Tab-separated table of C-alpha atoms and ligand atoms in Angstrom:
chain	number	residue	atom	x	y	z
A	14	UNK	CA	0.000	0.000	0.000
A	15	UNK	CA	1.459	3.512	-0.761
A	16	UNK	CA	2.745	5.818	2.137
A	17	UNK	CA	3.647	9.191	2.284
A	18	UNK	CA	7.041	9.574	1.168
A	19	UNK	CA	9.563	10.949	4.106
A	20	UNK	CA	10.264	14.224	4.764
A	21	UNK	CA	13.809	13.912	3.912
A	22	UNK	CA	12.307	12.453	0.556
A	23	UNK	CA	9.997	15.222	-0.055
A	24	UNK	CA	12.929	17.849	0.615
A	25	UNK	CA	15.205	16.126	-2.119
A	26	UNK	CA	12.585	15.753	-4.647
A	27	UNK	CA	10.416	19.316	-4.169
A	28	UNK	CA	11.116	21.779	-1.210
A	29	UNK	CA	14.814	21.718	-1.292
A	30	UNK	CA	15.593	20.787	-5.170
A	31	UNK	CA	16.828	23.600	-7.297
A	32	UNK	CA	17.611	24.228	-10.852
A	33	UNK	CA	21.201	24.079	-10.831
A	34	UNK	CA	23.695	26.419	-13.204
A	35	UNK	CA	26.966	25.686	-12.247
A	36	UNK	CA	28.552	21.706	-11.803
A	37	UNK	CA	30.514	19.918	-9.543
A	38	UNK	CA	33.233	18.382	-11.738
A	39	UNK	CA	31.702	14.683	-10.807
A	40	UNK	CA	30.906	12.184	-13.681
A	41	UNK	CA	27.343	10.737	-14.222
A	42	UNK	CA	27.878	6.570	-15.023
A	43	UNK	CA	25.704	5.213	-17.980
A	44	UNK	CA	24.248	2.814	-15.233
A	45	UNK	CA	22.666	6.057	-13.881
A	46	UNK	CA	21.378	7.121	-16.971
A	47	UNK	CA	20.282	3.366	-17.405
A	48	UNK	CA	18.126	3.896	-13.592
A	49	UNK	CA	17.057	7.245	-14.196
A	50	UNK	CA	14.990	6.467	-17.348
A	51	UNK	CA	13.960	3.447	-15.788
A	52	UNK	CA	12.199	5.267	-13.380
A	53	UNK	CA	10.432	7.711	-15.680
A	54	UNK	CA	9.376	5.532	-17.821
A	55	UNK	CA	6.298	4.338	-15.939
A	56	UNK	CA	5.219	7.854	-15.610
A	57	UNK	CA	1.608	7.957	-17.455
A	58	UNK	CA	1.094	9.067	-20.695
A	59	UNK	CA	-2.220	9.494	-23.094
A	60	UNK	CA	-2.951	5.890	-24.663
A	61	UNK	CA	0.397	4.667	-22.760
A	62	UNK	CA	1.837	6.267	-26.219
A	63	UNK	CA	5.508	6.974	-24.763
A	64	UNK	CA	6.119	9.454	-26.965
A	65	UNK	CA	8.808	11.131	-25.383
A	66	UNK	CA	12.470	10.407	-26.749
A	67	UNK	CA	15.907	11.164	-25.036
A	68	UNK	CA	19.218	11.979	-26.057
A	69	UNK	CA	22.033	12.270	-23.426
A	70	UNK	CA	24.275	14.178	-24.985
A	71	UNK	CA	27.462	13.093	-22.971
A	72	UNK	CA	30.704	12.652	-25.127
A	73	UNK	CA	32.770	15.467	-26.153
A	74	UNK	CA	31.871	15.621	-29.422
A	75	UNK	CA	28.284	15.713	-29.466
A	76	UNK	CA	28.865	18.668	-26.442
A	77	UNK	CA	30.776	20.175	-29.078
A	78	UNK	CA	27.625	19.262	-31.953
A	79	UNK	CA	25.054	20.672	-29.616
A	80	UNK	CA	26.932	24.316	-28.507
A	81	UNK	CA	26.135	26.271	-31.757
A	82	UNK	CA	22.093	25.659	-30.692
A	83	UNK	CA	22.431	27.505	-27.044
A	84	UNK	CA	21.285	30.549	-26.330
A	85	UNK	CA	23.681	33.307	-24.275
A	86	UNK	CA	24.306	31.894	-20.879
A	87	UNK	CA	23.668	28.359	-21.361
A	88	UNK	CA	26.760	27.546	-23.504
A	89	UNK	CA	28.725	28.006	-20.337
A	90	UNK	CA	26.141	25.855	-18.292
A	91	UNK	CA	26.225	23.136	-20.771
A	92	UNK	CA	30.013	23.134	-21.151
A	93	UNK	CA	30.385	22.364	-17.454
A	94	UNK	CA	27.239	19.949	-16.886
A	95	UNK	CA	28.334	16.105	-17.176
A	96	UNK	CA	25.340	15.266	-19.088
A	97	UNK	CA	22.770	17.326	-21.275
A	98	UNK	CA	19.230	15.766	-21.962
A	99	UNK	CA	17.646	16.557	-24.719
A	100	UNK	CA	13.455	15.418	-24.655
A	101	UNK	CA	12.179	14.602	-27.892
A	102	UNK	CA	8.882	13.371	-29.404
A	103	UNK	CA	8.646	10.976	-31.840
A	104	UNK	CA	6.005	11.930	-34.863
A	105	UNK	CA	5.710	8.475	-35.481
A	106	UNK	CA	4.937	7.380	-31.400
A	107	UNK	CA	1.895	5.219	-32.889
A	108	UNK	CA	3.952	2.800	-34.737
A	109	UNK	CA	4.459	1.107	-31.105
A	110	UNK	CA	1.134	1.361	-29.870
A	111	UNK	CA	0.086	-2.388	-31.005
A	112	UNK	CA	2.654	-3.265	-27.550
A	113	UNK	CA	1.944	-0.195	-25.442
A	114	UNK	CA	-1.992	-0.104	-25.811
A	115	UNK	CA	-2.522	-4.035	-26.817
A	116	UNK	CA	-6.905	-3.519	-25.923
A	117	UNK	CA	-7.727	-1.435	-28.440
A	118	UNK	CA	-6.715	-0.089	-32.202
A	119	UNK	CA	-5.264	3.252	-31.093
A	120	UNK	CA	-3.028	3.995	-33.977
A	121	UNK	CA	-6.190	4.361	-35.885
A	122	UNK	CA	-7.086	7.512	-33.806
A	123	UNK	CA	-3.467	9.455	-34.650
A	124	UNK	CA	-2.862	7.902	-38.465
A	125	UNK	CA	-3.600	10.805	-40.723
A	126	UNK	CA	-3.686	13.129	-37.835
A	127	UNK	CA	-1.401	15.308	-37.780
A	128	UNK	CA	-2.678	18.535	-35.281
A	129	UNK	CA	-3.466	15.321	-32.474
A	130	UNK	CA	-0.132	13.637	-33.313
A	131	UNK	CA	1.887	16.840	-32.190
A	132	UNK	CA	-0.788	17.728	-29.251
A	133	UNK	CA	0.015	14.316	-28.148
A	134	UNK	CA	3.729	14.151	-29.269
A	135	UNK	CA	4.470	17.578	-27.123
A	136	UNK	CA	1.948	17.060	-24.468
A	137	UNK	CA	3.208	13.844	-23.383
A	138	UNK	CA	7.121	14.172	-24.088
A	139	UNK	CA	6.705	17.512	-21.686
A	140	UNK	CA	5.169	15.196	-18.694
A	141	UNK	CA	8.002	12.748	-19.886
A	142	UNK	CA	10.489	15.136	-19.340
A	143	UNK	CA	9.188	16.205	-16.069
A	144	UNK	CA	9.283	12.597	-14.997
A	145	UNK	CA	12.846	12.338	-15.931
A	146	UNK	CA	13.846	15.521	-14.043
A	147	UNK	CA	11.614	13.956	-10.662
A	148	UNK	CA	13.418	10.741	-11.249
A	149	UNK	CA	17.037	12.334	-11.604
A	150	UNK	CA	16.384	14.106	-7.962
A	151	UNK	CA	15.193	10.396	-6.534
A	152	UNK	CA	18.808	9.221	-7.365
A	153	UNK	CA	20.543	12.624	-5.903
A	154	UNK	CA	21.003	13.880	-9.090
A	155	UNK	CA	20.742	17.909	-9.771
A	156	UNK	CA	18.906	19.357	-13.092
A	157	UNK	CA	18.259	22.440	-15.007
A	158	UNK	CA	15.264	22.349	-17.527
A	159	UNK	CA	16.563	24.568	-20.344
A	160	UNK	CA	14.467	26.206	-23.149
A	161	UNK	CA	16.873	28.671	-24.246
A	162	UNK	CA	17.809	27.281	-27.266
A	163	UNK	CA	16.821	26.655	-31.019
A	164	UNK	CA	14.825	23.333	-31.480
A	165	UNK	CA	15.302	23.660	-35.561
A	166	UNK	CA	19.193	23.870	-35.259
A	167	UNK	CA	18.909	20.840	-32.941
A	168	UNK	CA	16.628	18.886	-34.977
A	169	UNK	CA	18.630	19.410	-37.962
A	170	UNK	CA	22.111	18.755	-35.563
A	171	UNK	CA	20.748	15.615	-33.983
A	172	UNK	CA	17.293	14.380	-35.507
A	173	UNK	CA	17.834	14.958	-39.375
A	174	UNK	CA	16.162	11.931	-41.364
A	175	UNK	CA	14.023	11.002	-38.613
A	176	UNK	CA	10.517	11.938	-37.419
A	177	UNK	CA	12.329	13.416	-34.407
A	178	UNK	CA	11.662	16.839	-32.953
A	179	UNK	CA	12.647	18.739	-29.849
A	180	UNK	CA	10.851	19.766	-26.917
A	181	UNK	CA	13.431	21.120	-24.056
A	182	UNK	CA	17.084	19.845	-22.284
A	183	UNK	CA	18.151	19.778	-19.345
A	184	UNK	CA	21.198	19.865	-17.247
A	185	UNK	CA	22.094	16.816	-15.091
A	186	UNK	CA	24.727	16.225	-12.748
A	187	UNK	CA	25.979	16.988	-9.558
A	188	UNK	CA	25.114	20.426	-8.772
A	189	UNK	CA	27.621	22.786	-6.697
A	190	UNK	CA	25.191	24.385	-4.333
A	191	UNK	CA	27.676	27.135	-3.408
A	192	UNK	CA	26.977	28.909	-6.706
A	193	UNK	CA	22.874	28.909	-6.274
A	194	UNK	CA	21.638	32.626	-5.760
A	195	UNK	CA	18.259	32.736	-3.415
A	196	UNK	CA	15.896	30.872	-4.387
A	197	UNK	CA	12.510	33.282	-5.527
A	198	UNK	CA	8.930	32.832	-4.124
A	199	UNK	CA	6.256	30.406	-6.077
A	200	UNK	CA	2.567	31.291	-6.457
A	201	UNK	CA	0.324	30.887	-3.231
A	202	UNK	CA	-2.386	28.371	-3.567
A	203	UNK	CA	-4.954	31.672	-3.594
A	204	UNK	CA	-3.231	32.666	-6.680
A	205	UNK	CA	-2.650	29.825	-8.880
A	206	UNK	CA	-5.280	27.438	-8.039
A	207	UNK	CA	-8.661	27.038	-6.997
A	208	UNK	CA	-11.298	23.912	-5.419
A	209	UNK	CA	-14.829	24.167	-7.217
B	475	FMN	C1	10.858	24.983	-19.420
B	475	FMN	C2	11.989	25.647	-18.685
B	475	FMN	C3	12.904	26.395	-19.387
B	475	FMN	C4	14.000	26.972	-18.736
B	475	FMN	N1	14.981	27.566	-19.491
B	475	FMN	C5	16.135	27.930	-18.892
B	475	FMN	C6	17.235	28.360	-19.679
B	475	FMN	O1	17.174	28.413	-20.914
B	475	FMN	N2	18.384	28.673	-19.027
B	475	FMN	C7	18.512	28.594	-17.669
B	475	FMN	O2	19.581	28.881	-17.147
B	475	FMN	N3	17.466	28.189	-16.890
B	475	FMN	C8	16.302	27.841	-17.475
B	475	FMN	N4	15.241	27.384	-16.708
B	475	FMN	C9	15.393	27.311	-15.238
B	475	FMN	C10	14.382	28.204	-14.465
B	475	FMN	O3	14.768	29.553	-14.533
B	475	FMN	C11	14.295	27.690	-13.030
B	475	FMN	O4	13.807	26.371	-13.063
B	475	FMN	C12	13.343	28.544	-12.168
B	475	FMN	O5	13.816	29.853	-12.050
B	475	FMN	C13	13.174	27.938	-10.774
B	475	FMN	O6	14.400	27.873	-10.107
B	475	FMN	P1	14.582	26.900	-8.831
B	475	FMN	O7	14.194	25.520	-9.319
B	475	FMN	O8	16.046	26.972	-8.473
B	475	FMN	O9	13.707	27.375	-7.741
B	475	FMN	C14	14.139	26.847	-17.327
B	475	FMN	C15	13.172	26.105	-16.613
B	475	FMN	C16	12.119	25.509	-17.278
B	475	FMN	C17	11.140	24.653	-16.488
């Protein structure tokens, strides 16, 4: 039967997790990358689709393939992190469908769709990616969720002659917490949500 998690848990996954710029020089093991989309994979997704696709862009060279797409300050941030995500959605998600959703003909419902094929493809790879980033902090990893950058150039960099496309990357390491500034207030319940 599920439990609350521990306070100790809930600290390193929400109240004390931050979105880390700068990076302990500490390497991240395949294994890890291995257990962290292990986890994240059973997060839920429309039609069990899995859309969502991942790149960990790790070696030097593909560093060096992915710099040209950052925006300003990230080049430095992505330099420095071990690993860089990138979350991707696959336009073609429904080919898989016949194992993921085995009850019913779902491809049917995206073939020759195209405006619910990307609703789906982006919807879903975004929860994906969230996932991933909640699953990182469960293993004492750090991240930083990145949008500042240009998904065509990394399409064309990374994706080119598939049916491939960007959503966001993030940062993942070890994070070096002397470098965080303050961290700024979130919206009160009052403010961002309301029970009807
Ligand atoms: C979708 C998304 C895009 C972001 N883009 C960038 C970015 O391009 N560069 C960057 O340094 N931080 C980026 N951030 C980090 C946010 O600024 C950070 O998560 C937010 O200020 C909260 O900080 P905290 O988690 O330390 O409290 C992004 C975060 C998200 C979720």
């Amino acid at each position: 039967m599920s439990q609350p998690l521990s306070k100790n848990a809930l600290e390193q996954l929400f109240l004390n997790a931050r979105s880390h710029h700068a990076w302990k020089n500490q390497d991240v093991s395949e294994e890890t990358l291995h257990q962290i989309y292990d986890l994240a994979k059973w997060g839920p997704t429309a039609a069990n689709s899995n859309p969502g696709r991942l790149v960990f862009v790790k070696s030097a060279a593909a560093k060096e393939k992915l710099l040209p797409a950052l925006m300003g300050g990230n080049v430095d941030q992505i330099k420095a992190a071990p690993v860089t995500a990138i979350v991707a959605y696959d336009l073609e998600f429904y080919d898989h469908l016949a194992k993921l959703f085995p009850h019913a003909d779902a491809k049917s419902w995206y073939v020759g769709n195209p405006a619910l094929i990307e609703s789906t493809g982006f919807r879903n790879s975004s929860l994906q990616g969230a996932y991933l980033l909640l699953a990182a902090r469960s293993l004492g990893l750090d991240v930083c969720p990145m949008s500042g950058f240009d998904n065509a150039k990394v399409d064309e960099l990374f994706f080119q002659g598939t049916k491939w496309k960007s959503n966001f990357i993030f940062t993942l390491g070890y994070g070096d917490e002397q470098k965080l500034h303050p961290r700024a207030a979130r919206l009160e319940f009052a403010e961002a949500a309301k029970i009807v």
